[in-house]
């Protein structure tokens, strides 16, 4: 499944760019240009903007986490990092990543959630009995691109 298919194929409302599943809320990840460190590593600093109160509450309760999925098209290396703070530092080994690297930011559940709802849901979803399962995506941000030398 390609990243573009991943972004479109959810059976429940997902906070994401170019979708009206949520109204008036934002989930995005900003980042500083990666720094090259000794010992053949990169250091990334990511900053989260998440304006959905219900999803922030799930993260604070330990029922969901932010997740960054790194995929290198050249080496086929894939790594996933999870965190629950609004700022995250990550170090990656240089040999694992060359040329085009796609970073997909998401928020995923750590537990099954019955009767999942948010005030920000599009009116079409209000009143529905929505269940999400452990590992389901609650939000996805625009992908980030990194050119590893």
Short mmCIF file of N, CA and C in Angstrom, two decimals:
data_model
loop_
_atom_site.label_atom_id
_atom_site.label_comp_id
_atom_site.label_asym_id
_atom_site.label_seq_id
_atom_site.Cartn_x
_atom_site.Cartn_y
_atom_site.Cartn_z
N UNK A 1 0.85 -1.17 0.00
CA UNK A 1 0.00 0.00 0.00
C UNK A 1 0.90 1.24 0.00
N UNK A 2 0.66 2.17 -0.91
CA UNK A 2 1.46 3.38 -0.97
C UNK A 2 1.03 4.35 0.12
N UNK A 3 1.87 5.36 0.38
CA UNK A 3 1.51 6.35 1.39
C UNK A 3 0.23 7.09 1.01
N UNK A 4 0.03 7.37 -0.27
CA UNK A 4 -1.18 8.08 -0.67
C UNK A 4 -2.42 7.22 -0.42
N UNK A 5 -2.32 5.89 -0.62
CA UNK A 5 -3.44 5.00 -0.31
C UNK A 5 -3.66 4.93 1.19
N UNK A 6 -2.56 4.89 1.96
CA UNK A 6 -2.64 4.85 3.42
C UNK A 6 -3.42 6.05 3.94
N UNK A 7 -3.17 7.21 3.36
CA UNK A 7 -3.83 8.43 3.82
C UNK A 7 -5.33 8.38 3.57
N UNK A 8 -5.79 7.70 2.55
CA UNK A 8 -7.20 7.73 2.18
C UNK A 8 -8.04 6.61 2.75
N UNK A 9 -7.46 5.52 3.21
CA UNK A 9 -8.26 4.34 3.49
C UNK A 9 -8.48 4.10 4.98
N UNK A 10 -9.36 4.88 5.58
CA UNK A 10 -9.71 4.70 6.99
C UNK A 10 -11.23 4.56 7.12
N UNK A 11 -11.70 3.61 7.92
CA UNK A 11 -13.15 3.45 8.09
C UNK A 11 -13.75 4.36 9.16
N UNK A 12 -12.91 5.20 9.80
CA UNK A 12 -13.38 6.10 10.85
C UNK A 12 -12.79 7.49 10.59
N UNK A 13 -13.33 8.52 11.22
CA UNK A 13 -12.80 9.87 10.98
C UNK A 13 -11.35 9.99 11.44
N UNK A 14 -10.51 10.60 10.62
CA UNK A 14 -9.10 10.78 10.91
C UNK A 14 -8.76 12.25 10.67
N UNK A 15 -8.11 12.86 11.65
CA UNK A 15 -7.66 14.24 11.53
C UNK A 15 -6.46 14.27 10.59
N UNK A 16 -6.61 14.91 9.43
CA UNK A 16 -5.55 14.88 8.41
C UNK A 16 -5.73 16.05 7.45
N UNK A 17 -4.67 16.37 6.72
CA UNK A 17 -4.78 17.44 5.72
C UNK A 17 -5.75 17.03 4.61
N UNK A 18 -6.37 18.00 4.01
CA UNK A 18 -7.25 17.77 2.86
C UNK A 18 -8.40 16.82 3.14
N UNK A 19 -8.91 16.83 4.37
CA UNK A 19 -10.07 16.03 4.73
C UNK A 19 -10.98 16.86 5.61
N UNK A 20 -12.28 16.61 5.50
CA UNK A 20 -13.21 17.34 6.36
C UNK A 20 -13.76 16.45 7.48
N UNK A 21 -13.05 15.36 7.81
CA UNK A 21 -13.49 14.49 8.92
C UNK A 21 -13.57 15.27 10.23
N UNK A 22 -12.65 16.22 10.43
CA UNK A 22 -12.62 17.08 11.60
C UNK A 22 -12.77 18.52 11.13
N UNK A 23 -13.42 19.34 11.94
CA UNK A 23 -13.64 20.74 11.58
C UNK A 23 -12.90 21.62 12.59
N UNK A 24 -12.12 22.56 12.08
CA UNK A 24 -11.49 23.57 12.92
C UNK A 24 -10.37 23.06 13.81
N UNK A 25 -9.74 21.94 13.49
CA UNK A 25 -8.62 21.43 14.28
C UNK A 25 -7.45 21.12 13.35
N UNK A 26 -6.27 21.04 13.95
CA UNK A 26 -5.05 20.85 13.17
C UNK A 26 -4.16 19.84 13.87
N UNK A 27 -3.54 18.97 13.07
CA UNK A 27 -2.42 18.14 13.54
C UNK A 27 -1.32 18.30 12.52
N UNK A 28 -0.19 18.84 12.96
CA UNK A 28 0.95 18.96 12.06
C UNK A 28 2.24 18.84 12.86
N UNK A 29 3.28 18.47 12.15
CA UNK A 29 4.60 18.33 12.75
C UNK A 29 5.54 19.27 12.00
N UNK A 30 6.23 20.12 12.75
CA UNK A 30 7.28 20.96 12.18
C UNK A 30 8.61 20.39 12.64
N UNK A 31 9.67 20.71 11.91
CA UNK A 31 10.97 20.17 12.28
C UNK A 31 12.07 21.12 11.90
N UNK A 32 13.18 20.97 12.61
CA UNK A 32 14.40 21.70 12.29
C UNK A 32 15.18 20.87 11.29
N UNK A 33 15.99 21.54 10.50
CA UNK A 33 16.86 20.82 9.57
C UNK A 33 17.71 19.84 10.36
N UNK A 34 17.79 18.58 9.94
CA UNK A 34 18.56 17.58 10.71
C UNK A 34 20.03 17.99 10.82
N UNK A 35 20.61 17.71 12.01
CA UNK A 35 22.03 17.98 12.24
C UNK A 35 22.81 16.70 12.08
N UNK A 36 23.96 16.80 11.44
CA UNK A 36 24.84 15.65 11.33
C UNK A 36 25.70 15.60 12.58
N UNK A 37 25.72 14.46 13.24
CA UNK A 37 26.46 14.27 14.49
C UNK A 37 27.67 13.36 14.25
N UNK A 38 28.60 13.34 15.21
CA UNK A 38 29.68 12.34 15.12
C UNK A 38 29.07 10.93 15.20
N UNK A 39 29.86 9.94 14.94
CA UNK A 39 29.42 8.54 14.99
C UNK A 39 28.38 8.21 13.93
N UNK A 40 28.43 8.92 12.80
CA UNK A 40 27.55 8.63 11.66
C UNK A 40 26.07 8.63 12.03
N UNK A 41 25.61 9.73 12.63
CA UNK A 41 24.20 9.86 13.00
C UNK A 41 23.65 11.21 12.59
N UNK A 42 22.32 11.25 12.44
CA UNK A 42 21.59 12.50 12.28
C UNK A 42 20.77 12.72 13.55
N UNK A 43 20.57 13.99 13.90
CA UNK A 43 19.64 14.31 14.98
C UNK A 43 18.53 15.19 14.41
N UNK A 44 17.30 14.78 14.66
CA UNK A 44 16.11 15.50 14.23
C UNK A 44 15.40 16.04 15.47
N UNK A 45 14.81 17.23 15.35
CA UNK A 45 13.95 17.78 16.40
C UNK A 45 12.60 18.08 15.77
N UNK A 46 11.56 17.45 16.30
CA UNK A 46 10.20 17.61 15.79
C UNK A 46 9.34 18.33 16.82
N UNK A 47 8.49 19.23 16.35
CA UNK A 47 7.57 19.96 17.22
C UNK A 47 6.14 19.71 16.75
N UNK A 48 5.28 19.32 17.67
CA UNK A 48 3.90 18.94 17.36
C UNK A 48 2.94 20.12 17.58
N UNK A 49 2.02 20.29 16.65
CA UNK A 49 0.85 21.14 16.85
C UNK A 49 -0.36 20.24 16.74
N UNK A 50 -1.10 20.11 17.83
CA UNK A 50 -2.29 19.25 17.88
C UNK A 50 -3.37 20.04 18.61
N UNK A 51 -4.35 20.55 17.87
CA UNK A 51 -5.38 21.39 18.49
C UNK A 51 -6.66 20.64 18.83
N UNK A 52 -6.66 19.31 18.70
CA UNK A 52 -7.85 18.52 19.03
C UNK A 52 -7.79 18.10 20.49
N UNK A 53 -8.64 18.70 21.31
CA UNK A 53 -8.63 18.45 22.76
C UNK A 53 -8.80 16.97 23.08
N UNK A 54 -9.73 16.29 22.45
CA UNK A 54 -10.00 14.89 22.77
C UNK A 54 -8.79 14.00 22.46
N UNK A 55 -8.13 14.25 21.34
CA UNK A 55 -6.95 13.45 21.00
C UNK A 55 -5.80 13.79 21.93
N UNK A 56 -5.63 15.07 22.28
CA UNK A 56 -4.59 15.44 23.27
C UNK A 56 -4.86 14.73 24.60
N UNK A 57 -6.13 14.66 25.00
CA UNK A 57 -6.48 13.98 26.25
C UNK A 57 -6.13 12.49 26.18
N UNK A 58 -6.40 11.84 25.04
CA UNK A 58 -6.05 10.42 24.88
C UNK A 58 -4.54 10.22 25.01
N UNK A 59 -3.75 11.13 24.47
CA UNK A 59 -2.30 11.04 24.59
C UNK A 59 -1.88 11.23 26.04
N UNK A 60 -2.46 12.21 26.73
CA UNK A 60 -2.13 12.46 28.14
C UNK A 60 -2.50 11.26 29.02
N UNK A 61 -3.57 10.54 28.66
CA UNK A 61 -4.02 9.37 29.42
C UNK A 61 -3.25 8.10 29.06
N UNK A 62 -2.35 8.18 28.09
CA UNK A 62 -1.59 7.00 27.67
C UNK A 62 -2.36 6.06 26.77
N UNK A 63 -3.44 6.55 26.14
CA UNK A 63 -4.24 5.72 25.25
C UNK A 63 -3.88 5.92 23.77
N UNK A 64 -3.02 6.91 23.50
CA UNK A 64 -2.57 7.18 22.13
C UNK A 64 -1.18 7.81 22.20
N UNK A 65 -0.46 7.75 21.08
CA UNK A 65 0.88 8.35 21.01
C UNK A 65 1.09 8.98 19.64
N UNK A 66 2.03 9.91 19.60
CA UNK A 66 2.51 10.42 18.32
C UNK A 66 3.45 9.36 17.76
N UNK A 67 3.45 9.22 16.44
CA UNK A 67 4.33 8.24 15.81
C UNK A 67 4.94 8.86 14.55
N UNK A 68 6.23 8.61 14.36
CA UNK A 68 6.92 9.03 13.14
C UNK A 68 7.40 7.78 12.43
N UNK A 69 7.01 7.63 11.17
CA UNK A 69 7.40 6.47 10.37
C UNK A 69 8.41 6.93 9.32
N UNK A 70 9.65 6.48 9.44
CA UNK A 70 10.72 6.81 8.49
C UNK A 70 10.83 5.69 7.47
N UNK A 71 10.81 6.03 6.18
CA UNK A 71 10.96 5.04 5.12
C UNK A 71 11.99 5.57 4.13
N UNK A 72 13.03 4.77 3.89
CA UNK A 72 14.05 5.13 2.91
C UNK A 72 13.80 4.34 1.63
N UNK A 73 13.62 5.05 0.53
CA UNK A 73 13.35 4.38 -0.74
C UNK A 73 14.58 3.66 -1.29
N UNK A 74 15.77 4.14 -0.92
CA UNK A 74 17.01 3.56 -1.46
C UNK A 74 17.41 2.29 -0.73
N UNK A 75 17.47 2.37 0.61
CA UNK A 75 17.94 1.21 1.39
C UNK A 75 16.79 0.32 1.84
N UNK A 76 15.56 0.77 1.66
CA UNK A 76 14.35 0.08 2.12
C UNK A 76 14.28 -0.01 3.65
N UNK A 77 15.11 0.75 4.33
CA UNK A 77 15.06 0.78 5.79
C UNK A 77 13.77 1.47 6.25
N UNK A 78 13.17 0.91 7.29
CA UNK A 78 11.95 1.47 7.87
C UNK A 78 12.13 1.50 9.38
N UNK A 79 11.88 2.66 9.97
CA UNK A 79 11.95 2.77 11.42
C UNK A 79 10.76 3.58 11.91
N UNK A 80 10.27 3.22 13.07
CA UNK A 80 9.14 3.90 13.67
C UNK A 80 9.52 4.36 15.07
N UNK A 81 9.13 5.59 15.39
CA UNK A 81 9.40 6.16 16.71
C UNK A 81 8.08 6.67 17.28
N UNK A 82 7.85 6.41 18.56
CA UNK A 82 6.66 6.92 19.23
C UNK A 82 7.08 7.83 20.37
N UNK A 83 6.21 8.79 20.69
CA UNK A 83 6.48 9.73 21.78
C UNK A 83 5.16 10.39 22.17
N UNK A 84 5.14 11.03 23.35
CA UNK A 84 3.91 11.66 23.80
C UNK A 84 4.09 13.13 24.17
N UNK A 85 5.29 13.66 24.00
CA UNK A 85 5.55 15.06 24.30
C UNK A 85 5.34 15.90 23.03
N UNK A 86 5.28 17.22 23.20
CA UNK A 86 5.11 18.10 22.05
C UNK A 86 6.41 18.37 21.29
N UNK A 87 7.54 18.02 21.89
CA UNK A 87 8.83 18.15 21.22
C UNK A 87 9.55 16.81 21.35
N UNK A 88 10.13 16.35 20.25
CA UNK A 88 10.79 15.04 20.24
C UNK A 88 12.13 15.16 19.52
N UNK A 89 13.18 14.56 20.11
CA UNK A 89 14.51 14.47 19.48
C UNK A 89 14.75 13.02 19.11
N UNK A 90 15.19 12.81 17.88
CA UNK A 90 15.44 11.46 17.39
C UNK A 90 16.81 11.43 16.73
N UNK A 91 17.55 10.34 16.96
CA UNK A 91 18.82 10.15 16.27
C UNK A 91 18.72 8.91 15.39
N UNK A 92 19.24 9.04 14.16
CA UNK A 92 19.22 7.94 13.20
C UNK A 92 20.63 7.69 12.70
N UNK A 93 20.94 6.44 12.41
CA UNK A 93 22.24 6.08 11.83
C UNK A 93 22.27 6.44 10.36
N UNK A 94 23.38 7.03 9.93
CA UNK A 94 23.54 7.42 8.52
C UNK A 94 23.50 6.24 7.55
N UNK A 95 24.17 5.13 7.83
CA UNK A 95 24.18 4.06 6.82
C UNK A 95 22.80 3.49 6.49
N UNK A 96 21.85 3.64 7.40
CA UNK A 96 20.51 3.09 7.16
C UNK A 96 19.69 3.92 6.18
N UNK A 97 20.06 5.19 5.99
CA UNK A 97 19.25 6.09 5.18
C UNK A 97 20.11 6.81 4.16
N UNK A 98 19.74 6.65 2.88
CA UNK A 98 20.43 7.30 1.77
C UNK A 98 19.38 7.88 0.82
N UNK A 99 19.69 9.05 0.28
CA UNK A 99 18.84 9.70 -0.71
C UNK A 99 17.47 10.05 -0.14
N UNK A 100 16.39 9.62 -0.78
CA UNK A 100 15.04 10.05 -0.42
C UNK A 100 14.50 9.31 0.80
N UNK A 101 14.15 10.08 1.84
CA UNK A 101 13.55 9.53 3.04
C UNK A 101 12.22 10.24 3.26
N UNK A 102 11.17 9.46 3.46
CA UNK A 102 9.84 10.01 3.74
C UNK A 102 9.53 9.78 5.21
N UNK A 103 9.10 10.83 5.89
CA UNK A 103 8.72 10.74 7.30
C UNK A 103 7.22 11.02 7.37
N UNK A 104 6.46 10.05 7.84
CA UNK A 104 5.01 10.21 7.96
C UNK A 104 4.64 10.34 9.43
N UNK A 105 4.18 11.53 9.85
CA UNK A 105 3.74 11.73 11.24
C UNK A 105 2.29 11.27 11.42
N UNK A 106 2.04 10.57 12.52
CA UNK A 106 0.70 10.07 12.81
C UNK A 106 0.43 10.13 14.31
N UNK A 107 -0.82 9.95 14.67
CA UNK A 107 -1.21 9.67 16.05
C UNK A 107 -1.93 8.33 16.00
N UNK A 108 -1.48 7.38 16.82
CA UNK A 108 -2.08 6.04 16.82
C UNK A 108 -2.54 5.68 18.22
N UNK A 109 -3.52 4.78 18.28
CA UNK A 109 -4.07 4.35 19.57
C UNK A 109 -3.21 3.25 20.18
N UNK A 110 -3.17 3.23 21.49
CA UNK A 110 -2.49 2.17 22.23
C UNK A 110 -3.48 1.18 22.85
N UNK A 111 -4.75 1.51 22.78
CA UNK A 111 -5.83 0.69 23.33
C UNK A 111 -7.02 0.70 22.38
N UNK A 112 -7.89 -0.28 22.54
CA UNK A 112 -9.18 -0.20 21.86
C UNK A 112 -9.98 0.91 22.51
N UNK A 113 -10.71 1.68 21.71
CA UNK A 113 -11.52 2.77 22.24
C UNK A 113 -12.94 2.59 21.70
N UNK A 114 -13.86 2.30 22.61
CA UNK A 114 -15.27 2.20 22.25
C UNK A 114 -15.89 3.59 22.29
N UNK A 115 -16.88 3.82 21.46
CA UNK A 115 -17.59 5.10 21.42
C UNK A 115 -16.66 6.29 21.27
N UNK A 116 -15.72 6.18 20.34
CA UNK A 116 -14.77 7.25 20.07
C UNK A 116 -15.53 8.44 19.47
N UNK A 117 -15.32 9.61 20.05
CA UNK A 117 -15.97 10.80 19.52
C UNK A 117 -15.14 12.04 19.87
N UNK A 118 -15.33 13.07 19.07
CA UNK A 118 -14.67 14.35 19.28
C UNK A 118 -15.67 15.46 18.95
N UNK A 119 -15.60 16.53 19.68
CA UNK A 119 -16.43 17.69 19.38
C UNK A 119 -16.16 18.21 17.97
N UNK A 120 -14.93 18.00 17.49
CA UNK A 120 -14.52 18.53 16.19
C UNK A 120 -14.90 17.64 15.00
N UNK A 121 -15.54 16.48 15.25
CA UNK A 121 -15.97 15.63 14.14
C UNK A 121 -16.87 16.43 13.20
N UNK A 122 -16.77 16.13 11.93
CA UNK A 122 -17.70 16.67 10.95
C UNK A 122 -19.11 16.24 11.38
N UNK A 123 -20.12 17.06 11.18
CA UNK A 123 -21.48 16.70 11.60
C UNK A 123 -21.96 15.33 11.10
N UNK A 124 -21.45 14.87 9.97
CA UNK A 124 -21.85 13.56 9.45
C UNK A 124 -21.50 12.42 10.40
N UNK A 125 -20.48 12.61 11.26
CA UNK A 125 -20.04 11.55 12.16
C UNK A 125 -20.67 11.64 13.55
N UNK A 126 -21.31 12.72 13.86
CA UNK A 126 -21.89 12.89 15.20
C UNK A 126 -23.06 11.94 15.39
N UNK A 127 -23.10 11.33 16.57
CA UNK A 127 -24.17 10.40 16.88
C UNK A 127 -23.90 8.97 16.45
N UNK A 128 -22.82 8.74 15.72
CA UNK A 128 -22.49 7.38 15.30
C UNK A 128 -21.69 6.67 16.40
N UNK A 129 -21.84 5.37 16.49
CA UNK A 129 -21.07 4.56 17.43
C UNK A 129 -19.78 4.14 16.72
N UNK A 130 -18.69 4.84 17.04
CA UNK A 130 -17.41 4.61 16.37
C UNK A 130 -16.47 3.92 17.34
N UNK A 131 -15.90 2.79 16.93
CA UNK A 131 -14.91 2.08 17.73
C UNK A 131 -13.60 2.07 16.95
N UNK A 132 -12.52 2.32 17.66
CA UNK A 132 -11.19 2.20 17.05
C UNK A 132 -10.42 1.15 17.83
N UNK A 133 -9.55 0.46 17.14
CA UNK A 133 -8.78 -0.62 17.74
C UNK A 133 -7.34 -0.20 18.00
N UNK A 134 -6.68 -0.91 18.90
CA UNK A 134 -5.29 -0.64 19.19
C UNK A 134 -4.50 -0.61 17.88
N UNK A 135 -3.69 0.44 17.69
CA UNK A 135 -2.89 0.59 16.49
C UNK A 135 -3.56 1.38 15.38
N UNK A 136 -4.85 1.69 15.54
CA UNK A 136 -5.54 2.49 14.51
C UNK A 136 -5.01 3.92 14.51
N UNK A 137 -5.06 4.54 13.36
CA UNK A 137 -4.60 5.92 13.19
C UNK A 137 -5.74 6.87 13.54
N UNK A 138 -5.45 7.84 14.42
CA UNK A 138 -6.42 8.88 14.77
C UNK A 138 -6.15 10.16 13.99
N UNK A 139 -4.88 10.38 13.64
CA UNK A 139 -4.52 11.59 12.90
C UNK A 139 -3.28 11.31 12.06
N UNK A 140 -3.17 12.00 10.95
CA UNK A 140 -2.00 11.89 10.10
C UNK A 140 -1.68 13.29 9.56
N UNK A 141 -0.41 13.63 9.56
CA UNK A 141 0.03 14.93 9.10
C UNK A 141 0.63 14.80 7.71
N UNK A 142 0.86 15.93 7.08
CA UNK A 142 1.52 15.92 5.78
C UNK A 142 2.90 15.29 5.93
N UNK A 143 3.32 14.47 4.97
CA UNK A 143 4.63 13.83 5.08
C UNK A 143 5.76 14.86 4.99
N UNK A 144 6.88 14.51 5.62
CA UNK A 144 8.08 15.32 5.57
C UNK A 144 9.09 14.58 4.71
N UNK A 145 9.93 15.32 4.00
CA UNK A 145 10.90 14.71 3.10
C UNK A 145 12.30 15.13 3.49
N UNK A 146 13.20 14.17 3.49
CA UNK A 146 14.58 14.39 3.89
C UNK A 146 15.49 13.77 2.84
N UNK A 147 16.50 14.50 2.44
CA UNK A 147 17.47 14.01 1.45
C UNK A 147 18.75 13.66 2.20
N UNK A 148 18.96 12.37 2.43
CA UNK A 148 20.16 11.91 3.16
C UNK A 148 21.31 11.77 2.17
N UNK A 149 22.49 12.30 2.50
CA UNK A 149 23.62 12.22 1.54
C UNK A 149 24.16 10.81 1.39
#
